[in-house]
């Protein structure tokens, strides 16, 4: 019985470590620099993490799965742009997220926007590739949509 408990503990622990491997950036300028260096598009996740039911559902059904994690590491630089109601944010992050919401015309959550970007002379220029939101069908269905967007226009 003890061996089963220990084995179960290690299996659960390995999934927890795997889930922590993804790096969700909150500073867009930092993410842009990494995106340009690695030649991968940005995946900008506009979310209301503590109040938006569809955002939470997208997180649980897709973004926290091993399939998504493997895909994300190979294909995109992750950026989380959160608009929480109960969680505190720094004024800089609030202002950055508000500007990006306006710049991309985000009206509903969740919205996932794929884009290439570059910084020149302190200004950021985005080249939108496409966007999506919640897609029913789990990671396979969602990743098919995402692949269709990013594979159509490589950097």
mmCIF file of N, CA and C in Angstrom, residues 57-116:
data_model
loop_
_atom_site.group_PDB
_atom_site.id
_atom_site.type_symbol
_atom_site.label_atom_id
_atom_site.label_comp_id
_atom_site.label_asym_id
_atom_site.label_seq_id
_atom_site.Cartn_x
_atom_site.Cartn_y
_atom_site.Cartn_z
ATOM 1 N N UNK A 57 -12.743 28.063 -18.097
ATOM 2 C CA UNK A 57 -12.990 26.820 -18.835
ATOM 3 C C UNK A 57 -11.897 26.580 -19.878
ATOM 4 N N UNK A 58 -11.490 27.620 -20.612
ATOM 5 C CA UNK A 58 -10.408 27.491 -21.588
ATOM 6 C C UNK A 58 -9.112 27.071 -20.895
ATOM 7 N N UNK A 59 -8.839 27.677 -19.755
ATOM 8 C CA UNK A 59 -7.647 27.305 -18.980
ATOM 9 C C UNK A 59 -7.669 25.821 -18.641
ATOM 10 N N UNK A 60 -8.782 25.368 -18.046
ATOM 11 C CA UNK A 60 -8.864 23.988 -17.565
ATOM 12 C C UNK A 60 -8.925 22.964 -18.683
ATOM 13 N N UNK A 61 -9.640 23.272 -19.762
ATOM 14 C CA UNK A 61 -9.836 22.294 -20.827
ATOM 15 C C UNK A 61 -8.704 22.271 -21.847
ATOM 16 N N UNK A 62 -7.950 23.368 -21.960
ATOM 17 C CA UNK A 62 -6.918 23.438 -22.998
ATOM 18 C C UNK A 62 -5.562 23.869 -22.437
ATOM 19 N N UNK A 63 -5.488 25.066 -21.878
ATOM 20 C CA UNK A 63 -4.203 25.678 -21.564
ATOM 21 C C UNK A 63 -3.414 24.964 -20.474
ATOM 22 N N UNK A 64 -4.063 24.164 -19.667
ATOM 23 C CA UNK A 64 -3.364 23.427 -18.616
ATOM 24 C C UNK A 64 -3.112 21.968 -18.990
ATOM 25 N N UNK A 65 -3.349 21.603 -20.238
ATOM 26 C CA UNK A 65 -3.174 20.211 -20.653
ATOM 27 C C UNK A 65 -1.758 19.968 -21.164
ATOM 28 N N UNK A 66 -1.283 18.736 -21.072
ATOM 29 C CA UNK A 66 0.042 18.409 -21.613
ATOM 30 C C UNK A 66 0.136 18.645 -23.121
ATOM 31 N N UNK A 67 -0.949 18.416 -23.856
ATOM 32 C CA UNK A 67 -0.937 18.642 -25.303
ATOM 33 C C UNK A 67 -0.653 20.106 -25.621
ATOM 34 N N UNK A 68 -1.347 21.007 -24.918
ATOM 35 C CA UNK A 68 -1.132 22.434 -25.143
ATOM 36 C C UNK A 68 0.281 22.831 -24.746
ATOM 37 N N UNK A 69 0.732 22.344 -23.606
ATOM 38 C CA UNK A 69 2.055 22.721 -23.120
ATOM 39 C C UNK A 69 3.142 22.337 -24.117
ATOM 40 N N UNK A 70 3.052 21.154 -24.671
ATOM 41 C CA UNK A 70 4.027 20.701 -25.668
ATOM 42 C C UNK A 70 3.954 21.599 -26.908
ATOM 43 N N UNK A 71 2.739 21.862 -27.374
ATOM 44 C CA UNK A 71 2.542 22.702 -28.552
ATOM 45 C C UNK A 71 3.078 24.115 -28.319
ATOM 46 N N UNK A 72 2.755 24.690 -27.170
ATOM 47 C CA UNK A 72 3.160 26.069 -26.880
ATOM 48 C C UNK A 72 4.675 26.217 -26.849
ATOM 49 N N UNK A 73 5.363 25.274 -26.221
ATOM 50 C CA UNK A 73 6.825 25.352 -26.156
ATOM 51 C C UNK A 73 7.453 25.352 -27.544
ATOM 52 N N UNK A 74 6.850 24.645 -28.466
ATOM 53 C CA UNK A 74 7.400 24.523 -29.816
ATOM 54 C C UNK A 74 6.999 25.676 -30.738
ATOM 55 N N UNK A 75 5.877 26.348 -30.466
ATOM 56 C CA UNK A 75 5.291 27.241 -31.467
ATOM 57 C C UNK A 75 5.125 28.706 -31.113
ATOM 58 N N UNK A 76 4.988 29.061 -29.839
ATOM 59 C CA UNK A 76 4.624 30.438 -29.500
ATOM 60 C C UNK A 76 5.342 30.931 -28.237
ATOM 61 N N UNK A 77 5.307 32.237 -28.057
ATOM 62 C CA UNK A 77 5.706 32.885 -26.815
ATOM 63 C C UNK A 77 4.409 33.322 -26.149
ATOM 64 N N UNK A 78 4.194 32.890 -24.924
ATOM 65 C CA UNK A 78 2.927 33.106 -24.227
ATOM 66 C C UNK A 78 2.906 34.435 -23.486
ATOM 67 N N UNK A 79 1.802 35.160 -23.646
ATOM 68 C CA UNK A 79 1.595 36.428 -22.947
ATOM 69 C C UNK A 79 0.210 36.390 -22.326
ATOM 70 N N UNK A 80 0.135 36.607 -21.020
ATOM 71 C CA UNK A 80 -1.161 36.677 -20.347
ATOM 72 C C UNK A 80 -1.471 38.135 -20.044
ATOM 73 N N UNK A 81 -2.608 38.590 -20.542
ATOM 74 C CA UNK A 81 -3.089 39.945 -20.304
ATOM 75 C C UNK A 81 -4.376 39.797 -19.497
ATOM 76 N N UNK A 82 -4.251 39.987 -18.196
ATOM 77 C CA UNK A 82 -5.336 39.678 -17.275
ATOM 78 C C UNK A 82 -6.066 40.953 -16.856
ATOM 79 N N UNK A 83 -7.380 40.804 -16.710
ATOM 80 C CA UNK A 83 -8.261 41.895 -16.295
ATOM 81 C C UNK A 83 -9.083 41.409 -15.102
ATOM 82 N N UNK A 84 -8.408 41.164 -13.967
ATOM 83 C CA UNK A 84 -9.110 40.595 -12.814
ATOM 84 C C UNK A 84 -9.972 41.632 -12.092
ATOM 85 N N UNK A 85 -10.901 41.129 -11.328
ATOM 86 C CA UNK A 85 -11.755 42.010 -10.521
ATOM 87 C C UNK A 85 -11.346 41.971 -9.048
ATOM 88 N N UNK A 86 -10.790 40.841 -8.605
ATOM 89 C CA UNK A 86 -10.457 40.699 -7.186
ATOM 90 C C UNK A 86 -8.958 40.588 -6.912
ATOM 91 N N UNK A 87 -8.165 40.420 -7.941
ATOM 92 C CA UNK A 87 -6.723 40.243 -7.773
ATOM 93 C C UNK A 87 -6.018 41.561 -8.084
ATOM 94 N N UNK A 88 -5.121 41.966 -7.198
ATOM 95 C CA UNK A 88 -4.400 43.228 -7.368
ATOM 96 C C UNK A 88 -3.354 43.103 -8.476
ATOM 97 N N UNK A 89 -3.168 44.196 -9.195
ATOM 98 C CA UNK A 89 -2.134 44.286 -10.226
ATOM 99 C C UNK A 89 -1.381 45.593 -10.040
ATOM 100 N N UNK A 90 -0.143 45.623 -10.526
ATOM 101 C CA UNK A 90 0.615 46.869 -10.466
ATOM 102 C C UNK A 90 -0.006 47.870 -11.439
ATOM 103 N N UNK A 91 0.154 49.159 -11.170
ATOM 104 C CA UNK A 91 -0.372 50.168 -12.112
ATOM 105 C C UNK A 91 0.205 50.010 -13.518
ATOM 106 N N UNK A 92 1.488 49.604 -13.624
ATOM 107 C CA UNK A 92 2.118 49.437 -14.929
ATOM 108 C C UNK A 92 1.428 48.336 -15.737
ATOM 109 N N UNK A 93 1.156 47.209 -15.091
ATOM 110 C CA UNK A 93 0.490 46.094 -15.782
ATOM 111 C C UNK A 93 -0.940 46.482 -16.158
ATOM 112 N N UNK A 94 -1.640 47.146 -15.239
ATOM 113 C CA UNK A 94 -3.011 47.604 -15.548
ATOM 114 C C UNK A 94 -3.025 48.515 -16.770
ATOM 115 N N UNK A 95 -2.114 49.481 -16.796
ATOM 116 C CA UNK A 95 -2.051 50.424 -17.914
ATOM 117 C C UNK A 95 -1.671 49.725 -19.212
ATOM 118 N N UNK A 96 -0.658 48.853 -19.158
ATOM 119 C CA UNK A 96 -0.249 48.111 -20.347
ATOM 120 C C UNK A 96 -1.422 47.297 -20.890
ATOM 121 N N UNK A 97 -2.119 46.567 -20.015
ATOM 122 C CA UNK A 97 -3.217 45.707 -20.447
ATOM 123 C C UNK A 97 -4.378 46.522 -21.012
ATOM 124 N N UNK A 98 -4.661 47.665 -20.406
ATOM 125 C CA UNK A 98 -5.740 48.525 -20.905
ATOM 126 C C UNK A 98 -5.395 49.047 -22.305
ATOM 127 N N UNK A 99 -4.137 49.459 -22.498
ATOM 128 C CA UNK A 99 -3.713 49.955 -23.816
ATOM 129 C C UNK A 99 -3.814 48.864 -24.870
ATOM 130 N N UNK A 100 -3.396 47.637 -24.504
ATOM 131 C CA UNK A 100 -3.447 46.532 -25.462
ATOM 132 C C UNK A 100 -4.878 46.102 -25.759
ATOM 133 N N UNK A 101 -5.730 46.153 -24.765
ATOM 134 C CA UNK A 101 -7.147 45.825 -24.998
ATOM 135 C C UNK A 101 -7.735 46.800 -26.011
ATOM 136 N N UNK A 102 -7.416 48.059 -25.855
ATOM 137 C CA UNK A 102 -7.916 49.071 -26.791
ATOM 138 C C UNK A 102 -7.264 48.902 -28.166
ATOM 139 N N UNK A 103 -5.958 48.686 -28.203
ATOM 140 C CA UNK A 103 -5.246 48.572 -29.480
ATOM 141 C C UNK A 103 -5.754 47.395 -30.307
ATOM 142 N N UNK A 104 -6.082 46.280 -29.648
ATOM 143 C CA UNK A 104 -6.545 45.097 -30.361
ATOM 144 C C UNK A 104 -8.072 45.037 -30.484
ATOM 145 N N UNK A 105 -8.762 45.999 -29.893
ATOM 146 C CA UNK A 105 -10.218 46.034 -29.986
ATOM 147 C C UNK A 105 -10.889 44.858 -29.284
ATOM 148 N N UNK A 106 -10.329 44.439 -28.167
ATOM 149 C CA UNK A 106 -10.859 43.292 -27.434
ATOM 150 C C UNK A 106 -12.129 43.716 -26.709
ATOM 151 N N UNK A 107 -13.226 43.038 -27.027
ATOM 152 C CA UNK A 107 -14.507 43.363 -26.406
ATOM 153 C C UNK A 107 -15.054 42.236 -25.547
ATOM 154 N N UNK A 108 -14.530 41.029 -25.718
ATOM 155 C CA UNK A 108 -15.019 39.898 -24.945
ATOM 156 C C UNK A 108 -13.881 39.003 -24.510
ATOM 157 N N UNK A 109 -14.132 38.264 -23.465
ATOM 158 C CA UNK A 109 -13.129 37.353 -22.918
ATOM 159 C C UNK A 109 -13.676 35.930 -22.928
ATOM 160 N N UNK A 110 -12.845 34.941 -23.152
ATOM 161 C CA UNK A 110 -11.435 35.035 -23.480
ATOM 162 C C UNK A 110 -11.238 35.341 -24.963
ATOM 163 N N UNK A 111 -10.188 36.068 -25.251
ATOM 164 C CA UNK A 111 -9.739 36.262 -26.624
ATOM 165 C C UNK A 111 -8.263 35.898 -26.660
ATOM 166 N N UNK A 112 -7.891 35.102 -27.626
ATOM 167 C CA UNK A 112 -6.496 34.733 -27.820
ATOM 168 C C UNK A 112 -6.091 35.298 -29.175
ATOM 169 N N UNK A 113 -5.108 36.180 -29.155
ATOM 170 C CA UNK A 113 -4.660 36.864 -30.351
ATOM 171 C C UNK A 113 -3.236 36.421 -30.673
ATOM 172 N N UNK A 114 -3.021 35.988 -31.894
ATOM 173 C CA UNK A 114 -1.685 35.609 -32.354
ATOM 174 C C UNK A 114 -1.138 36.751 -33.186
ATOM 175 N N UNK A 115 0.106 37.143 -32.906
ATOM 176 C CA UNK A 115 0.685 38.288 -33.587
ATOM 177 C C UNK A 115 2.201 38.206 -33.603
ATOM 178 N N UNK A 116 2.788 38.833 -34.578
ATOM 179 C CA UNK A 116 4.220 39.110 -34.582
ATOM 180 C C UNK A 116 4.357 40.574 -34.206
#
